[in-house]
Amino acid sequence: MPKIIVLGAGIGGVPMAYELRERLGRKAEITVVSESEYFQFVPSNPWVAVGWRRPDEVKVHLPPVLAKLDISFRSGGARRVIPEKNELLLNSGETLPYDYLVVATGPKLAFDEIEGFGPQANSRSICHTDDAAAASDRWAEFCADPGPMVVGAVQGASCFGPAYEYALTAVTDLRKRKIRDRVPITFVTSEPYIGHLGLGGVGDTKSMLESILRDRDIKWITNAKIDRVTSEDVEATEVNDDGSVRKTHKLPSKFTMMIPAFRGVDCLRGEDGKWIPGLTNPRGFVTMDKHQRNPQFPNVFAVGVCTAIPPYEPTPVPVGVPKTGYMIESMVTATAHNIADLIAGREPSHQATWNAVCLADFGDSGVAFVALPQIPPRNQSWSSQGYWVHLAKVGFEKYFLRKVRKGSSEPGYERFVLKTLGVTRLRERAAE
């Protein structure tokens, strides 16, 4: 039987393993390799960071679930991918051979690229559930002695939605505590304008998010590069459209949370410490063709945040393209079909739609958008706001965690409902 390794157990890796098992039946050996035994529902991290969720409420213990599906599991993580030998070296020293490898690791958080930045220094993070839990402890201390806040996303970031979610959820929590008047908030972002999101906006997200920030008394600075973060302030440089310096800022901050830039994980480096030639781009993200397949190593696929997607457009300050949940799930479905094609002796023929359906919750309201596909030009683009988004996000959280616990990637009724709305995971063959 072919041996398939799924490297990573997050939003991409877990559905990848489930969908491979569903598509291939018992005709392949599937192994999941991860640093942790727990799946984390990362979209809930803004809630964790303000104490609205406990970490255990948004985690799933994977070994018993995977065992029911006859999927092997190795925790402890990988030390190195060795694609020229079709091997994965684990941190334990064991080597696992594979016929097909799916890289679904997510990114490494590049806190070290800015002085004083990151949860081990002077800012908080919501990119990992454990970091969000630590931010929650710090949040409780901050609310007992409030002051100015800085929230946003640094240069090179590609995940802007959670920054908006966290800033506005924090406002909702501060209002509930009746201390909002004691917390000036500045939203600092590398985006060229509010609501750009790394995508040139979706529908009317620019005016919509600007209006929401004004309504909640949040000031903002765009086209910003973060120079340094201290325990007392955030130093930023605001630039003009041509990249020249417009203004420097030294913003007082007793609580700082900013989304970092991402890069590839360390196991994608060779023994010399450099990125593996042909496998990744200079930032360490896995390169792929339209079938999610690496051009240099055709038995290696990639899904999720670890994939190499070029920026949508040039911007004064570098920003990346976000890889959102449904977009990742479409990558997963295309990859499962294409590996099945290869095992059956056929060439891969399936392409992900990269459609996006996103819910950004603000605690008392929210913004939803649909982008088909996520990256322009689009067949459809739509955004809306209201309290219904908060309810929908809560429902989606419970639904997705239930899917993980049950070992299901895309139940038939989910596929039917989304297809009725015109949202699909695979491109139609006639449209290729």
mmCIF file with all atom_site columns, N, CA and C in Angstrom, residues 109-112 114 116-136 138 229 255-260:
data_model
loop_
_atom_site.group_PDB
_atom_site.id
_atom_site.type_symbol
_atom_site.label_atom_id
_atom_site.label_alt_id
_atom_site.label_comp_id
_atom_site.label_asym_id
_atom_site.label_entity_id
_atom_site.label_seq_id
_atom_site.pdbx_PDB_ins_code
_atom_site.Cartn_x
_atom_site.Cartn_y
_atom_site.Cartn_z
_atom_site.occupancy
_atom_site.B_iso_or_equiv
_atom_site.pdbx_formal_charge
_atom_site.auth_seq_id
_atom_site.auth_comp_id
_atom_site.auth_asym_id
_atom_site.auth_atom_id
_atom_site.pdbx_PDB_model_num
ATOM 1   N N  . LEU A 1 109 ? 6.167  31.726 13.147 1.00 0.00 ? 109 LEU A N  1
ATOM 2   C CA . LEU A 1 109 ? 5.858  33.124 13.436 1.00 0.00 ? 109 LEU A CA 1
ATOM 3   C C  . LEU A 1 109 ? 7.163  33.905 13.554 1.00 0.00 ? 109 LEU A C  1
ATOM 4   N N  . ALA A 1 110 ? 7.320  34.923 12.720 1.00 0.00 ? 110 ALA A N  1
ATOM 5   C CA . ALA A 1 110 ? 8.601  35.623 12.603 1.00 0.00 ? 110 ALA A CA 1
ATOM 6   C C  . ALA A 1 110 ? 8.696  36.802 13.572 1.00 0.00 ? 110 ALA A C  1
ATOM 7   N N  . PHE A 1 111 ? 8.519  36.531 14.858 1.00 0.00 ? 111 PHE A N  1
ATOM 8   C CA . PHE A 1 111 ? 8.618  37.594 15.863 1.00 0.00 ? 111 PHE A CA 1
ATOM 9   C C  . PHE A 1 111 ? 10.021 38.198 15.905 1.00 0.00 ? 111 PHE A C  1
ATOM 10  N N  . ASP A 1 112 ? 11.025 37.374 15.608 1.00 0.00 ? 112 ASP A N  1
ATOM 11  C CA . ASP A 1 112 ? 12.416 37.813 15.748 1.00 0.00 ? 112 ASP A CA 1
ATOM 12  C C  . ASP A 1 112 ? 12.827 38.886 14.750 1.00 0.00 ? 112 ASP A C  1
ATOM 13  N N  . ILE A 1 114 ? 11.540 41.790 14.391 1.00 0.00 ? 114 ILE A N  1
ATOM 14  C CA . ILE A 1 114 ? 11.324 43.131 14.941 1.00 0.00 ? 114 ILE A CA 1
ATOM 15  C C  . ILE A 1 114 ? 11.816 43.144 16.383 1.00 0.00 ? 114 ILE A C  1
ATOM 16  N N  . GLY A 1 116 ? 12.083 43.510 20.166 1.00 0.00 ? 116 GLY A N  1
ATOM 17  C CA . GLY A 1 116 ? 11.140 43.573 21.278 1.00 0.00 ? 116 GLY A CA 1
ATOM 18  C C  . GLY A 1 116 ? 9.765  43.021 20.990 1.00 0.00 ? 116 GLY A C  1
ATOM 19  N N  . PHE A 1 117 ? 9.624  42.304 19.863 1.00 0.00 ? 117 PHE A N  1
ATOM 20  C CA . PHE A 1 117 ? 8.306  41.851 19.411 1.00 0.00 ? 117 PHE A CA 1
ATOM 21  C C  . PHE A 1 117 ? 8.077  40.394 19.806 1.00 0.00 ? 117 PHE A C  1
ATOM 22  N N  . GLY A 1 118 ? 6.847  40.052 20.175 1.00 0.00 ? 118 GLY A N  1
ATOM 23  C CA . GLY A 1 118 ? 6.476  38.669 20.424 1.00 0.00 ? 118 GLY A CA 1
ATOM 24  C C  . GLY A 1 118 ? 6.160  38.374 21.873 1.00 0.00 ? 118 GLY A C  1
ATOM 25  N N  . PRO A 1 119 ? 5.493  37.243 22.131 1.00 0.00 ? 119 PRO A N  1
ATOM 26  C CA . PRO A 1 119 ? 5.053  36.897 23.491 1.00 0.00 ? 119 PRO A CA 1
ATOM 27  C C  . PRO A 1 119 ? 6.194  36.619 24.459 1.00 0.00 ? 119 PRO A C  1
ATOM 28  N N  . GLN A 1 120 ? 7.399  36.363 23.948 1.00 0.00 ? 120 GLN A N  1
ATOM 29  C CA . GLN A 1 120 ? 8.551  36.203 24.833 1.00 0.00 ? 120 GLN A CA 1
ATOM 30  C C  . GLN A 1 120 ? 9.218  37.539 25.118 1.00 0.00 ? 120 GLN A C  1
ATOM 31  N N  . ALA A 1 121 ? 8.671  38.602 24.528 1.00 0.00 ? 121 ALA A N  1
ATOM 32  C CA . ALA A 1 121 ? 9.231  39.943 24.720 1.00 0.00 ? 121 ALA A CA 1
ATOM 33  C C  . ALA A 1 121 ? 8.123  40.881 25.212 1.00 0.00 ? 121 ALA A C  1
ATOM 34  N N  . ASN A 1 122 ? 7.710  41.842 24.369 1.00 0.00 ? 122 ASN A N  1
ATOM 35  C CA . ASN A 1 122 ? 6.854  42.920 24.869 1.00 0.00 ? 122 ASN A CA 1
ATOM 36  C C  . ASN A 1 122 ? 5.460  42.990 24.249 1.00 0.00 ? 122 ASN A C  1
ATOM 37  N N  . SER A 1 123 ? 5.073  41.964 23.479 1.00 0.00 ? 123 SER A N  1
ATOM 38  C CA . SER A 1 123 ? 3.734  41.991 22.879 1.00 0.00 ? 123 SER A CA 1
ATOM 39  C C  . SER A 1 123 ? 3.049  40.648 23.057 1.00 0.00 ? 123 SER A C  1
ATOM 40  N N  . ARG A 1 124 ? 1.751  40.631 22.816 1.00 0.00 ? 124 ARG A N  1
ATOM 41  C CA . ARG A 1 124 ? 0.966  39.400 22.939 1.00 0.00 ? 124 ARG A CA 1
ATOM 42  C C  . ARG A 1 124 ? 0.697  38.835 21.544 1.00 0.00 ? 124 ARG A C  1
ATOM 43  N N  . SER A 1 125 ? 0.242  37.587 21.499 1.00 0.00 ? 125 SER A N  1
ATOM 44  C CA . SER A 1 125 ? -0.054 36.926 20.224 1.00 0.00 ? 125 SER A CA 1
ATOM 45  C C  . SER A 1 125 ? -1.329 36.101 20.351 1.00 0.00 ? 125 SER A C  1
ATOM 46  N N  . ILE A 1 126 ? -2.065 36.003 19.232 1.00 0.00 ? 126 ILE A N  1
ATOM 47  C CA . ILE A 1 126 ? -3.249 35.138 19.192 1.00 0.00 ? 126 ILE A CA 1
ATOM 48  C C  . ILE A 1 126 ? -3.120 34.088 18.091 1.00 0.00 ? 126 ILE A C  1
ATOM 49  N N  . CYS A 1 127 ? -1.902 33.911 17.549 1.00 0.00 ? 127 CYS A N  1
ATOM 50  C CA . CYS A 1 127 ? -1.715 32.968 16.450 1.00 0.00 ? 127 CYS A CA 1
ATOM 51  C C  . CYS A 1 127 ? -1.681 31.516 16.913 1.00 0.00 ? 127 CYS A C  1
ATOM 52  N N  . HIS A 1 128 ? -1.429 31.286 18.185 1.00 0.00 ? 128 HIS A N  1
ATOM 53  C CA . HIS A 1 128 ? -1.392 29.944 18.761 1.00 0.00 ? 128 HIS A CA 1
ATOM 54  C C  . HIS A 1 128 ? -2.259 29.980 20.012 1.00 0.00 ? 128 HIS A C  1
ATOM 55  N N  . THR A 1 129 ? -3.019 28.919 20.244 1.00 0.00 ? 129 THR A N  1
ATOM 56  C CA . THR A 1 129 ? -3.963 28.922 21.362 1.00 0.00 ? 129 THR A CA 1
ATOM 57  C C  . THR A 1 129 ? -3.268 29.092 22.698 1.00 0.00 ? 129 THR A C  1
ATOM 58  N N  . ASP A 1 130 ? -2.089 28.489 22.870 1.00 0.00 ? 130 ASP A N  1
ATOM 59  C CA . ASP A 1 130 ? -1.374 28.661 24.133 1.00 0.00 ? 130 ASP A CA 1
ATOM 60  C C  . ASP A 1 130 ? -0.927 30.108 24.328 1.00 0.00 ? 130 ASP A C  1
ATOM 61  N N  . ASP A 1 131 ? -0.501 30.771 23.241 1.00 0.00 ? 131 ASP A N  1
ATOM 62  C CA . ASP A 1 131 ? -0.141 32.185 23.338 1.00 0.00 ? 131 ASP A CA 1
ATOM 63  C C  . ASP A 1 131 ? -1.377 33.040 23.636 1.00 0.00 ? 131 ASP A C  1
ATOM 64  N N  . ALA A 1 132 ? -2.507 32.669 23.051 1.00 0.00 ? 132 ALA A N  1
ATOM 65  C CA . ALA A 1 132 ? -3.753 33.399 23.334 1.00 0.00 ? 132 ALA A CA 1
ATOM 66  C C  . ALA A 1 132 ? -4.154 33.239 24.796 1.00 0.00 ? 132 ALA A C  1
ATOM 67  N N  . ALA A 1 133 ? -3.925 32.041 25.355 1.00 0.00 ? 133 ALA A N  1
ATOM 68  C CA . ALA A 1 133 ? -4.221 31.820 26.771 1.00 0.00 ? 133 ALA A CA 1
ATOM 69  C C  . ALA A 1 133 ? -3.324 32.682 27.650 1.00 0.00 ? 133 ALA A C  1
ATOM 70  N N  . ALA A 1 134 ? -2.039 32.793 27.283 1.00 0.00 ? 134 ALA A N  1
ATOM 71  C CA . ALA A 1 134 ? -1.127 33.666 28.025 1.00 0.00 ? 134 ALA A CA 1
ATOM 72  C C  . ALA A 1 134 ? -1.555 35.125 27.893 1.00 0.00 ? 134 ALA A C  1
ATOM 73  N N  . ALA A 1 135 ? -2.045 35.498 26.717 1.00 0.00 ? 135 ALA A N  1
ATOM 74  C CA . ALA A 1 135 ? -2.544 36.859 26.515 1.00 0.00 ? 135 ALA A CA 1
ATOM 75  C C  . ALA A 1 135 ? -3.770 37.128 27.388 1.00 0.00 ? 135 ALA A C  1
ATOM 76  N N  . SER A 1 136 ? -4.577 36.093 27.606 1.00 0.00 ? 136 SER A N  1
ATOM 77  C CA . SER A 1 136 ? -5.749 36.248 28.468 1.00 0.00 ? 136 SER A CA 1
ATOM 78  C C  . SER A 1 136 ? -5.347 36.569 29.905 1.00 0.00 ? 136 SER A C  1
ATOM 79  N N  . ARG A 1 138 ? -2.593 38.059 30.800 1.00 0.00 ? 138 ARG A N  1
ATOM 80  C CA . ARG A 1 138 ? -2.095 39.436 30.768 1.00 0.00 ? 138 ARG A CA 1
ATOM 81  C C  . ARG A 1 138 ? -3.247 40.431 30.612 1.00 0.00 ? 138 ARG A C  1
ATOM 82  N N  . VAL A 1 229 ? 9.259  47.397 19.583 1.00 0.00 ? 229 VAL A N  1
ATOM 83  C CA . VAL A 1 229 ? 8.205  47.300 20.586 1.00 0.00 ? 229 VAL A CA 1
ATOM 84  C C  . VAL A 1 229 ? 8.870  47.236 21.956 1.00 0.00 ? 229 VAL A C  1
ATOM 85  N N  . PHE A 1 255 ? -0.601 47.515 26.457 1.00 0.00 ? 255 PHE A N  1
ATOM 86  C CA . PHE A 1 255 ? -0.982 46.179 25.980 1.00 0.00 ? 255 PHE A CA 1
ATOM 87  C C  . PHE A 1 255 ? -0.897 46.211 24.457 1.00 0.00 ? 255 PHE A C  1
ATOM 88  N N  . THR A 1 256 ? -0.004 45.392 23.899 1.00 0.00 ? 256 THR A N  1
ATOM 89  C CA . THR A 1 256 ? 0.225  45.371 22.458 1.00 0.00 ? 256 THR A CA 1
ATOM 90  C C  . THR A 1 256 ? -0.039 43.975 21.909 1.00 0.00 ? 256 THR A C  1
ATOM 91  N N  . MET A 1 257 ? -0.859 43.893 20.865 1.00 0.00 ? 257 MET A N  1
ATOM 92  C CA . MET A 1 257 ? -1.099 42.628 20.174 1.00 0.00 ? 257 MET A CA 1
ATOM 93  C C  . MET A 1 257 ? -1.077 42.915 18.675 1.00 0.00 ? 257 MET A C  1
ATOM 94  N N  . MET A 1 258 ? -0.089 42.360 18.002 1.00 0.00 ? 258 MET A N  1
ATOM 95  C CA . MET A 1 258 ? 0.017  42.551 16.566 1.00 0.00 ? 258 MET A CA 1
ATOM 96  C C  . MET A 1 258 ? 0.311  41.221 15.879 1.00 0.00 ? 258 MET A C  1
ATOM 97  N N  . ILE A 1 259 ? -0.311 41.013 14.726 1.00 0.00 ? 259 ILE A N  1
ATOM 98  C CA . ILE A 1 259 ? -0.082 39.793 13.951 1.00 0.00 ? 259 ILE A CA 1
ATOM 99  C C  . ILE A 1 259 ? 1.303  39.871 13.315 1.00 0.00 ? 259 ILE A C  1
ATOM 100 N N  . PRO A 1 260 ? 2.138  38.833 13.474 1.00 0.00 ? 260 PRO A N  1
ATOM 101 C CA . PRO A 1 260 ? 3.489  38.861 12.900 1.00 0.00 ? 260 PRO A CA 1
ATOM 102 C C  . PRO A 1 260 ? 3.492  38.473 11.426 1.00 0.00 ? 260 PRO A C  1
#
